[in-house]
Amino acid sequence: MADSSSVSGSGNAFNLDTVRDSLIRQEDTIIFNLIERARFPLNSPLYDQNSGLVPGFSGSLVHFIVKETEAVQAKAGRYENPEENPFFPDGLPSPIMPTTKYPKILYPAAVSINMSKTIWDMYFNQLLPLFVDKGDDGNYASTAASDLDCLQAISRRIHYGKYVAEVKFRESPKEYEPAILAQDKNALMKLLTFEKVEEMVKKRVEKKALVFGREVSLDTNFTSEKCKVDPSVVSRLYDEWIMPLTKQVQVQYLLRRLD
Ligand SMILES: C=C(O[C@@H]1C=C(C(=O)O)C=C[C@H]1O)C(=O)O
């Protein structure tokens, strides 16, 4: 069944409401993926640059798994979708089969806006230690697959800022044009920021984490108060990283909107 998680599917309407609906839908994906990752302990050897776990590959095991997974997905056409951004774009293979023609909503240079490196560093260095237990259960391949699910969901959400910016520009070009012509980042940031929306987002993701993360039993509504992922960490993820980075994507996008 089609849902509202994409504006680049054919026939989907493109306006600020549908774009915001997509962001709301993506919250579910991000929270469920965090819950899945929290099933495993940290498993730190996965992230060790010098673990030597992969013969002939210099880098961490998670780097190897993500790079190889992205190569397979590129062959199947995943990165033809402008909503998807690889973490390791260099040397990715081309699709080996015909792929859907995605509607051209964004201007072509938008492809060059890529925050993957920042997202990668934020996820492993800051976010991960906040929501997984310490320890090592040896489940490295499954843990890395789960990391990639989280990274892809967070990356899609942040890069979605391109669509948010495009729709905001189309809805009021006269408001944005002077700031774009002046290349005024601060003015653009002010124009595209809606503090009330951001407050709502933080509260909603915290509540979703509370609802999605508790055990459901048939006797009572919830068996325990313990959540699979701390709701305050999810709220912090949005407050400190996801929303600021989405806004940075929006600013970068708008700066070049009139090129
Ligand atoms: C995404 C939007 O732009 C900004 C970024 C937000 C976010 O990342 O959730 C929320 C509100 C705005 O300040 C929006 O207006 O919906």
PDB file of C-alpha atoms and ligand atoms in Angstrom:
ATOM      1  CA  MET A   1       0.000   0.000   0.000  1.00  0.00           C
ATOM      2  CA  ALA A   2       1.343   3.438  -0.852  1.00  0.00           C
ATOM      3  CA  ASP A   3       1.922   5.766   2.072  1.00  0.00           C
ATOM      4  CA  SER A   4       3.014   9.341   2.541  1.00  0.00           C
ATOM      5  CA  SER A   5       6.661   8.556   3.205  1.00  0.00           C
ATOM      6  CA  SER A   6       7.831   9.851  -0.168  1.00  0.00           C
ATOM      7  CA  VAL A   7       7.208  12.826  -2.400  1.00  0.00           C
ATOM      8  CA  SER A   8       9.209  11.387  -5.255  1.00  0.00           C
ATOM      9  CA  GLY A   9       6.826   8.504  -5.931  1.00  0.00           C
ATOM     10  CA  SER A  10       4.818   9.196  -9.052  1.00  0.00           C
ATOM     11  CA  GLY A  11       1.476  10.898  -8.533  1.00  0.00           C
ATOM     12  CA  ASN A  12       2.222  12.131  -4.994  1.00  0.00           C
ATOM     13  CA  ALA A  13       1.246  15.735  -4.312  1.00  0.00           C
ATOM     14  CA  PHE A  14       4.065  18.131  -3.461  1.00  0.00           C
ATOM     15  CA  ASN A  15       3.258  20.824  -0.923  1.00  0.00           C
ATOM     16  CA  LEU A  16       4.375  21.771   2.594  1.00  0.00           C
ATOM     17  CA  ASP A  17       1.705  19.533   4.146  1.00  0.00           C
ATOM     18  CA  THR A  18       2.711  16.410   2.203  1.00  0.00           C
ATOM     19  CA  VAL A  19       6.387  17.104   2.836  1.00  0.00           C
ATOM     20  CA  ARG A  20       5.737  17.495   6.576  1.00  0.00           C
ATOM     21  CA  ASP A  21       3.586  14.330   6.543  1.00  0.00           C
ATOM     22  CA  SER A  22       6.537  12.497   5.087  1.00  0.00           C
ATOM     23  CA  LEU A  23       8.826  13.798   7.845  1.00  0.00           C
ATOM     24  CA  ILE A  24       6.305  12.610  10.450  1.00  0.00           C
ATOM     25  CA  ARG A  25       6.121   9.172   8.834  1.00  0.00           C
ATOM     26  CA  GLN A  26       9.916   8.968   8.764  1.00  0.00           C
ATOM     27  CA  GLU A  27       9.966   9.451  12.556  1.00  0.00           C
ATOM     28  CA  ASP A  28       8.404   5.988  12.896  1.00  0.00           C
ATOM     29  CA  THR A  29      11.125   4.425  10.757  1.00  0.00           C
ATOM     30  CA  ILE A  30      13.908   6.133  12.695  1.00  0.00           C
ATOM     31  CA  ILE A  31      12.493   5.142  16.098  1.00  0.00           C
ATOM     32  CA  PHE A  32      11.856   1.512  15.102  1.00  0.00           C
ATOM     33  CA  ASN A  33      15.374   1.262  13.712  1.00  0.00           C
ATOM     34  CA  LEU A  34      16.851   2.639  16.943  1.00  0.00           C
ATOM     35  CA  ILE A  35      14.803   0.076  18.886  1.00  0.00           C
ATOM     36  CA  GLU A  36      16.214  -2.692  16.684  1.00  0.00           C
ATOM     37  CA  ARG A  37      19.797  -1.491  17.148  1.00  0.00           C
ATOM     38  CA  ALA A  38      19.310  -1.319  20.928  1.00  0.00           C
ATOM     39  CA  ARG A  39      18.780  -5.120  20.941  1.00  0.00           C
ATOM     40  CA  PHE A  40      22.548  -5.465  20.529  1.00  0.00           C
ATOM     41  CA  PRO A  41      25.256  -4.178  22.844  1.00  0.00           C
ATOM     42  CA  LEU A  42      27.821  -1.693  21.539  1.00  0.00           C
ATOM     43  CA  ASN A  43      30.009  -4.413  19.924  1.00  0.00           C
ATOM     44  CA  SER A  44      32.937  -2.039  19.661  1.00  0.00           C
ATOM     45  CA  PRO A  45      35.281  -4.246  17.544  1.00  0.00           C
ATOM     46  CA  LEU A  46      32.940  -3.418  14.639  1.00  0.00           C
ATOM     47  CA  TYR A  47      34.077   0.200  14.751  1.00  0.00           C
ATOM     48  CA  ASP A  48      37.792  -0.365  15.305  1.00  0.00           C
ATOM     49  CA  GLN A  49      39.768   1.022  12.346  1.00  0.00           C
ATOM     50  CA  ASN A  50      42.603  -1.378  13.062  1.00  0.00           C
ATOM     51  CA  SER A  51      40.717  -4.538  14.001  1.00  0.00           C
ATOM     52  CA  GLY A  52      42.060  -6.377  10.952  1.00  0.00           C
ATOM     53  CA  LEU A  53      38.755  -8.304  10.858  1.00  0.00           C
ATOM     54  CA  VAL A  54      38.463  -8.008   7.062  1.00  0.00           C
ATOM     55  CA  PRO A  55      41.492  -9.395   5.232  1.00  0.00           C
ATOM     56  CA  GLY A  56      42.749  -6.949   2.601  1.00  0.00           C
ATOM     57  CA  PHE A  57      40.489  -4.068   3.693  1.00  0.00           C
ATOM     58  CA  SER A  58      41.879  -1.125   5.614  1.00  0.00           C
ATOM     59  CA  GLY A  59      39.088   0.302   7.719  1.00  0.00           C
ATOM     60  CA  SER A  60      36.510  -0.835  10.221  1.00  0.00           C
ATOM     61  CA  LEU A  61      34.232  -3.820   9.732  1.00  0.00           C
ATOM     62  CA  VAL A  62      31.182  -1.552   9.722  1.00  0.00           C
ATOM     63  CA  HIS A  63      32.789   0.544   6.958  1.00  0.00           C
ATOM     64  CA  PHE A  64      33.333  -2.629   4.918  1.00  0.00           C
ATOM     65  CA  ILE A  65      29.760  -3.889   5.425  1.00  0.00           C
ATOM     66  CA  VAL A  66      28.165  -0.524   4.595  1.00  0.00           C
ATOM     67  CA  LYS A  67      30.345  -0.029   1.494  1.00  0.00           C
ATOM     68  CA  GLU A  68      29.590  -3.509   0.149  1.00  0.00           C
ATOM     69  CA  THR A  69      25.870  -3.231   0.946  1.00  0.00           C
ATOM     70  CA  GLU A  70      25.673   0.129  -0.808  1.00  0.00           C
ATOM     71  CA  ALA A  71      27.360  -1.381  -3.873  1.00  0.00           C
ATOM     72  CA  VAL A  72      24.687  -4.092  -4.146  1.00  0.00           C
ATOM     73  CA  GLN A  73      21.923  -1.559  -3.582  1.00  0.00           C
ATOM     74  CA  ALA A  74      23.431   0.788  -6.193  1.00  0.00           C
ATOM     75  CA  LYS A  75      23.303  -2.052  -8.739  1.00  0.00           C
ATOM     76  CA  ALA A  76      19.598  -2.389  -7.992  1.00  0.00           C
ATOM     77  CA  GLY A  77      19.146   1.365  -8.524  1.00  0.00           C
ATOM     78  CA  ARG A  78      18.671   2.613  -4.976  1.00  0.00           C
ATOM     79  CA  TYR A  79      20.682   5.802  -5.521  1.00  0.00           C
ATOM     80  CA  GLU A  80      18.772   6.776  -8.663  1.00  0.00           C
ATOM     81  CA  ASN A  81      16.161   7.939  -6.162  1.00  0.00           C
ATOM     82  CA  PRO A  82      17.118  11.523  -5.222  1.00  0.00           C
ATOM     83  CA  GLU A  83      15.862  10.872  -1.663  1.00  0.00           C
ATOM     84  CA  GLU A  84      18.681   8.357  -1.101  1.00  0.00           C
ATOM     85  CA  ASN A  85      22.268   9.415  -0.396  1.00  0.00           C
ATOM     86  CA  PRO A  86      25.070   6.854  -0.091  1.00  0.00           C
ATOM     87  CA  PHE A  87      27.683   7.090   2.655  1.00  0.00           C
ATOM     88  CA  PHE A  88      30.452   5.978   0.292  1.00  0.00           C
ATOM     89  CA  PRO A  89      29.596   7.439  -3.125  1.00  0.00           C
ATOM     90  CA  ASP A  90      33.072   6.997  -4.652  1.00  0.00           C
ATOM     91  CA  GLY A  91      33.231   4.151  -7.124  1.00  0.00           C
ATOM     92  CA  LEU A  92      29.642   2.990  -6.660  1.00  0.00           C
ATOM     93  CA  PRO A  93      28.501   0.719  -9.514  1.00  0.00           C
ATOM     94  CA  SER A  94      25.762   1.835 -11.918  1.00  0.00           C
ATOM     95  CA  PRO A  95      22.357   0.157 -11.899  1.00  0.00           C
ATOM     96  CA  ILE A  96      22.353  -3.121 -13.802  1.00  0.00           C
ATOM     97  CA  MET A  97      18.626  -2.976 -14.513  1.00  0.00           C
ATOM     98  CA  PRO A  98      16.159  -0.330 -15.710  1.00  0.00           C
ATOM     99  CA  THR A  99      14.982   1.855 -12.824  1.00  0.00           C
ATOM    100  CA  THR A 100      11.963   4.046 -12.203  1.00  0.00           C
ATOM    101  CA  LYS A 101      12.114   7.546 -13.644  1.00  0.00           C
ATOM    102  CA  TYR A 102      11.813   9.813 -10.624  1.00  0.00           C
ATOM    103  CA  PRO A 103      10.009  13.150 -11.079  1.00  0.00           C
ATOM    104  CA  LYS A 104      12.445  16.057 -11.253  1.00  0.00           C
ATOM    105  CA  ILE A 105      11.418  18.161  -8.264  1.00  0.00           C
ATOM    106  CA  LEU A 106      14.834  19.423  -7.146  1.00  0.00           C
ATOM    107  CA  TYR A 107      17.282  21.495  -9.207  1.00  0.00           C
ATOM    108  CA  PRO A 108      20.139  19.349 -10.610  1.00  0.00           C
ATOM    109  CA  ALA A 109      22.963  20.767  -8.446  1.00  0.00           C
ATOM    110  CA  ALA A 110      21.066  19.625  -5.340  1.00  0.00           C
ATOM    111  CA  VAL A 111      22.766  16.248  -5.842  1.00  0.00           C
ATOM    112  CA  SER A 112      26.004  17.806  -4.601  1.00  0.00           C
ATOM    113  CA  ILE A 113      24.519  18.641  -1.175  1.00  0.00           C
ATOM    114  CA  ASN A 114      25.634  15.729   0.935  1.00  0.00           C
ATOM    115  CA  MET A 115      25.882  15.572   4.727  1.00  0.00           C
ATOM    116  CA  SER A 116      26.688  11.857   4.911  1.00  0.00           C
ATOM    117  CA  LYS A 117      30.101  12.305   6.522  1.00  0.00           C
ATOM    118  CA  THR A 118      28.680  14.531   9.294  1.00  0.00           C
ATOM    119  CA  ILE A 119      25.817  12.059   9.853  1.00  0.00           C
ATOM    120  CA  TRP A 120      28.226   9.103   9.995  1.00  0.00           C
ATOM    121  CA  ASP A 121      30.432  10.809  12.602  1.00  0.00           C
ATOM    122  CA  MET A 122      27.482  12.004  14.674  1.00  0.00           C
ATOM    123  CA  TYR A 123      25.860   8.559  14.703  1.00  0.00           C
ATOM    124  CA  PHE A 124      28.935   6.582  15.776  1.00  0.00           C
ATOM    125  CA  ASN A 125      30.668   9.098  18.023  1.00  0.00           C
ATOM    126  CA  GLN A 126      27.751  10.778  19.756  1.00  0.00           C
ATOM    127  CA  LEU A 127      24.423   9.020  19.324  1.00  0.00           C
ATOM    128  CA  LEU A 128      25.239   5.311  19.521  1.00  0.00           C
ATOM    129  CA  PRO A 129      26.845   5.362  23.005  1.00  0.00           C
ATOM    130  CA  LEU A 130      23.712   7.100  24.334  1.00  0.00           C
ATOM    131  CA  PHE A 131      21.247   4.315  23.524  1.00  0.00           C
ATOM    132  CA  VAL A 132      23.054   0.953  23.469  1.00  0.00           C
ATOM    133  CA  ASP A 133      24.400  -1.056  26.398  1.00  0.00           C
ATOM    134  CA  LYS A 134      28.124  -1.579  26.772  1.00  0.00           C
ATOM    135  CA  GLY A 135      29.321  -5.067  25.888  1.00  0.00           C
ATOM    136  CA  ASP A 136      30.155  -7.448  23.092  1.00  0.00           C
ATOM    137  CA  ASP A 137      27.929 -10.368  22.028  1.00  0.00           C
ATOM    138  CA  GLY A 138      29.815 -11.116  18.799  1.00  0.00           C
ATOM    139  CA  ASN A 139      26.813 -10.412  16.552  1.00  0.00           C
ATOM    140  CA  TYR A 140      28.809  -8.085  14.350  1.00  0.00           C
ATOM    141  CA  ALA A 141      27.142  -8.617  10.982  1.00  0.00           C
ATOM    142  CA  SER A 142      23.615  -8.192  12.362  1.00  0.00           C
ATOM    143  CA  THR A 143      24.668  -5.184  14.399  1.00  0.00           C
ATOM    144  CA  ALA A 144      26.235  -3.518  11.347  1.00  0.00           C
ATOM    145  CA  ALA A 145      23.109  -4.185   9.285  1.00  0.00           C
ATOM    146  CA  SER A 146      21.113  -2.528  12.024  1.00  0.00           C
ATOM    147  CA  ASP A 147      23.509   0.441  12.141  1.00  0.00           C
ATOM    148  CA  LEU A 148      23.044   0.872   8.412  1.00  0.00           C
ATOM    149  CA  ASP A 149      19.242   0.864   8.780  1.00  0.00           C
ATOM    150  CA  CYS A 150      19.524   3.646  11.383  1.00  0.00           C
ATOM    151  CA  LEU A 151      22.017   5.616   9.288  1.00  0.00           C
ATOM    152  CA  GLN A 152      19.908   5.371   6.134  1.00  0.00           C
ATOM    153  CA  ALA A 153      16.736   6.447   7.905  1.00  0.00           C
ATOM    154  CA  ILE A 154      18.449   9.402   9.595  1.00  0.00           C
ATOM    155  CA  SER A 155      20.224  10.393   6.380  1.00  0.00           C
ATOM    156  CA  ARG A 156      17.019  10.255   4.331  1.00  0.00           C
ATOM    157  CA  ARG A 157      15.308  12.472   6.895  1.00  0.00           C
ATOM    158  CA  ILE A 158      18.094  15.051   6.972  1.00  0.00           C
ATOM    159  CA  HIS A 159      18.552  15.197   3.195  1.00  0.00           C
ATOM    160  CA  TYR A 160      14.793  15.591   2.908  1.00  0.00           C
ATOM    161  CA  GLY A 161      15.593  19.181   3.811  1.00  0.00           C
ATOM    162  CA  LYS A 162      16.086  19.649   0.050  1.00  0.00           C
ATOM    163  CA  TYR A 163      12.382  18.970  -0.546  1.00  0.00           C
ATOM    164  CA  VAL A 164      11.384  21.084   2.441  1.00  0.00           C
ATOM    165  CA  ALA A 165      13.422  23.989   1.051  1.00  0.00           C
ATOM    166  CA  GLU A 166      12.092  23.553  -2.466  1.00  0.00           C
ATOM    167  CA  VAL A 167       8.486  23.583  -1.310  1.00  0.00           C
ATOM    168  CA  LYS A 168       9.018  26.583   0.968  1.00  0.00           C
ATOM    169  CA  PHE A 169      10.660  28.477  -1.899  1.00  0.00           C
ATOM    170  CA  ARG A 170       7.862  27.599  -4.331  1.00  0.00           C
ATOM    171  CA  GLU A 171       5.202  28.674  -1.837  1.00  0.00           C
ATOM    172  CA  SER A 172       6.748  32.120  -1.241  1.00  0.00           C
ATOM    173  CA  PRO A 173       9.544  32.893  -3.708  1.00  0.00           C
ATOM    174  CA  LYS A 174       9.321  36.648  -3.131  1.00  0.00           C
ATOM    175  CA  GLU A 175      10.199  36.164   0.550  1.00  0.00           C
ATOM    176  CA  TYR A 176      13.250  34.045  -0.188  1.00  0.00           C
ATOM    177  CA  GLU A 177      14.687  35.745  -3.276  1.00  0.00           C
ATOM    178  CA  PRO A 178      16.354  38.759  -1.594  1.00  0.00           C
ATOM    179  CA  ALA A 179      18.153  36.549   0.959  1.00  0.00           C
ATOM    180  CA  ILE A 180      19.246  34.148  -1.799  1.00  0.00           C
ATOM    181  CA  LEU A 181      20.547  36.979  -3.991  1.00  0.00           C
ATOM    182  CA  ALA A 182      22.411  38.419  -0.991  1.00  0.00           C
ATOM    183  CA  GLN A 183      23.683  34.872  -0.123  1.00  0.00           C
ATOM    184  CA  ASP A 184      22.591  35.662   3.424  1.00  0.00           C
ATOM    185  CA  LYS A 185      22.662  32.381   5.348  1.00  0.00           C
ATOM    186  CA  ASN A 186      21.346  33.890   8.578  1.00  0.00           C
ATOM    187  CA  ALA A 187      18.356  35.474   6.880  1.00  0.00           C
ATOM    188  CA  LEU A 188      17.562  32.189   5.113  1.00  0.00           C
ATOM    189  CA  MET A 189      17.825  30.291   8.398  1.00  0.00           C
ATOM    190  CA  LYS A 190      15.388  32.713   9.992  1.00  0.00           C
ATOM    191  CA  LEU A 191      12.911  32.443   7.124  1.00  0.00           C
ATOM    192  CA  LEU A 192      12.808  28.661   7.076  1.00  0.00           C
ATOM    193  CA  THR A 193      12.727  28.113  10.842  1.00  0.00           C
ATOM    194  CA  PHE A 194       9.384  27.426  12.523  1.00  0.00           C
ATOM    195  CA  GLU A 195      10.034  27.105  16.235  1.00  0.00           C
ATOM    196  CA  LYS A 196       6.506  25.924  17.019  1.00  0.00           C
ATOM    197  CA  VAL A 197       6.851  23.073  14.529  1.00  0.00           C
ATOM    198  CA  GLU A 198      10.191  22.104  16.054  1.00  0.00           C
ATOM    199  CA  GLU A 199       8.726  22.030  19.589  1.00  0.00           C
ATOM    200  CA  MET A 200       5.924  19.779  18.342  1.00  0.00           C
ATOM    201  CA  VAL A 201       8.382  17.461  16.609  1.00  0.00           C
ATOM    202  CA  LYS A 202      10.455  17.031  19.792  1.00  0.00           C
ATOM    203  CA  LYS A 203       7.390  16.248  21.893  1.00  0.00           C
ATOM    204  CA  ARG A 204       5.924  13.895  19.305  1.00  0.00           C
ATOM    205  CA  VAL A 205       9.082  11.807  18.840  1.00  0.00           C
ATOM    206  CA  GLU A 206       9.471  11.488  22.600  1.00  0.00           C
ATOM    207  CA  LYS A 207       5.897  10.247  22.856  1.00  0.00           C
ATOM    208  CA  LYS A 208       6.316   7.861  19.932  1.00  0.00           C
ATOM    209  CA  ALA A 209       9.436   6.366  21.547  1.00  0.00           C
ATOM    210  CA  LEU A 210       7.409   5.865  24.730  1.00  0.00           C
ATOM    211  CA  VAL A 211       4.585   4.111  22.871  1.00  0.00           C
ATOM    212  CA  PHE A 212       6.615   2.075  20.350  1.00  0.00           C
ATOM    213  CA  GLY A 213       9.260   1.046  22.873  1.00  0.00           C
ATOM    214  CA  ARG A 214       7.146  -0.680  25.500  1.00  0.00           C
ATOM    215  CA  GLU A 215       6.212  -4.335  25.714  1.00  0.00           C
ATOM    216  CA  VAL A 216       2.567  -4.950  24.844  1.00  0.00           C
ATOM    217  CA  SER A 217       0.717  -7.561  26.852  1.00  0.00           C
ATOM    218  CA  LEU A 218      -2.863  -8.786  26.504  1.00  0.00           C
ATOM    219  CA  ASP A 219      -3.632  -8.420  30.230  1.00  0.00           C
ATOM    220  CA  THR A 220      -2.742  -4.816  30.843  1.00  0.00           C
ATOM    221  CA  ASN A 221      -1.933  -2.033  28.457  1.00  0.00           C
ATOM    222  CA  PHE A 222       1.799  -2.078  29.158  1.00  0.00           C
ATOM    223  CA  THR A 223       3.718  -4.622  31.220  1.00  0.00           C
ATOM    224  CA  SER A 224       6.476  -2.316  32.363  1.00  0.00           C
ATOM    225  CA  GLU A 225       7.543   1.248  32.213  1.00  0.00           C
ATOM    226  CA  LYS A 226      10.913   0.353  30.712  1.00  0.00           C
ATOM    227  CA  CYS A 227      11.388   1.589  27.149  1.00  0.00           C
ATOM    228  CA  LYS A 228      13.516  -0.154  24.565  1.00  0.00           C
ATOM    229  CA  VAL A 229      15.021   3.217  23.662  1.00  0.00           C
ATOM    230  CA  ASP A 230      15.097   6.109  26.105  1.00  0.00           C
ATOM    231  CA  PRO A 231      12.503   8.639  24.807  1.00  0.00           C
ATOM    232  CA  SER A 232      14.643  11.547  25.989  1.00  0.00           C
ATOM    233  CA  VAL A 233      17.507  10.338  23.772  1.00  0.00           C
ATOM    234  CA  VAL A 234      15.179  10.363  20.756  1.00  0.00           C
ATOM    235  CA  SER A 235      14.052  13.864  21.577  1.00  0.00           C
ATOM    236  CA  ARG A 236      17.687  14.915  21.964  1.00  0.00           C
ATOM    237  CA  LEU A 237      18.594  13.281  18.630  1.00  0.00           C
ATOM    238  CA  TYR A 238      16.024  15.508  16.940  1.00  0.00           C
ATOM    239  CA  ASP A 239      16.859  18.616  18.926  1.00  0.00           C
ATOM    240  CA  GLU A 240      20.647  18.521  18.635  1.00  0.00           C
ATOM    241  CA  TRP A 241      21.257  16.776  15.341  1.00  0.00           C
ATOM    242  CA  ILE A 242      18.366  15.903  13.047  1.00  0.00           C
ATOM    243  CA  MET A 243      16.564  19.259  12.953  1.00  0.00           C
ATOM    244  CA  PRO A 244      19.704  21.435  12.901  1.00  0.00           C
ATOM    245  CA  LEU A 245      21.198  19.337  10.082  1.00  0.00           C
ATOM    246  CA  THR A 246      17.904  19.358   8.139  1.00  0.00           C
ATOM    247  CA  LYS A 247      17.958  23.134   8.386  1.00  0.00           C
ATOM    248  CA  GLN A 248      21.568  23.252   7.219  1.00  0.00           C
ATOM    249  CA  VAL A 249      20.550  21.208   4.177  1.00  0.00           C
ATOM    250  CA  GLN A 250      17.720  23.675   3.568  1.00  0.00           C
ATOM    251  CA  VAL A 251      20.078  26.663   3.733  1.00  0.00           C
ATOM    252  CA  GLN A 252      22.623  25.034   1.418  1.00  0.00           C
ATOM    253  CA  TYR A 253      19.849  24.179  -1.011  1.00  0.00           C
ATOM    254  CA  LEU A 254      18.361  27.670  -1.041  1.00  0.00           C
ATOM    255  CA  LEU A 255      21.721  29.415  -1.464  1.00  0.00           C
ATOM    256  CA  ARG A 256      21.951  27.861  -4.932  1.00  0.00           C
ATOM    257  CA  ARG A 257      18.259  27.864  -5.783  1.00  0.00           C
ATOM    258  CA  LEU A 258      18.582  30.775  -8.238  1.00  0.00           C
ATOM    259  CA  ASP A 259      21.876  29.714  -9.921  1.00  0.00           C
TER     260      ASP A 259
HETATM  261  C1  LIG B   1      11.323  20.817   8.310  1.00  0.00           C
HETATM  262  C2  LIG B   1      10.918  22.075   8.471  1.00  0.00           C
HETATM  263  O1  LIG B   1      11.824  23.153   8.623  1.00  0.00           O
HETATM  264  C3  LIG B   1      12.448  23.429   9.839  1.00  0.00           C
HETATM  265  C4  LIG B   1      13.023  22.190  10.367  1.00  0.00           C
HETATM  266  C5  LIG B   1      12.239  21.339  11.089  1.00  0.00           C
HETATM  267  C6  LIG B   1      12.573  19.893  11.221  1.00  0.00           C
HETATM  268  O2  LIG B   1      13.648  19.484  10.820  1.00  0.00           O
HETATM  269  O3  LIG B   1      11.690  19.131  11.671  1.00  0.00           O
HETATM  270  C7  LIG B   1      11.066  21.841  11.662  1.00  0.00           C
HETATM  271  C8  LIG B   1      10.655  23.124  11.507  1.00  0.00           C
HETATM  272  C9  LIG B   1      11.448  24.096  10.805  1.00  0.00           C
HETATM  273  O4  LIG B   1      12.097  24.920  11.708  1.00  0.00           O
HETATM  274  C10 LIG B   1       9.494  22.425   8.536  1.00  0.00           C
HETATM  275  O5  LIG B   1       9.196  23.612   8.479  1.00  0.00           O
HETATM  276  O6  LIG B   1       8.678  21.516   8.623  1.00  0.00           O
END
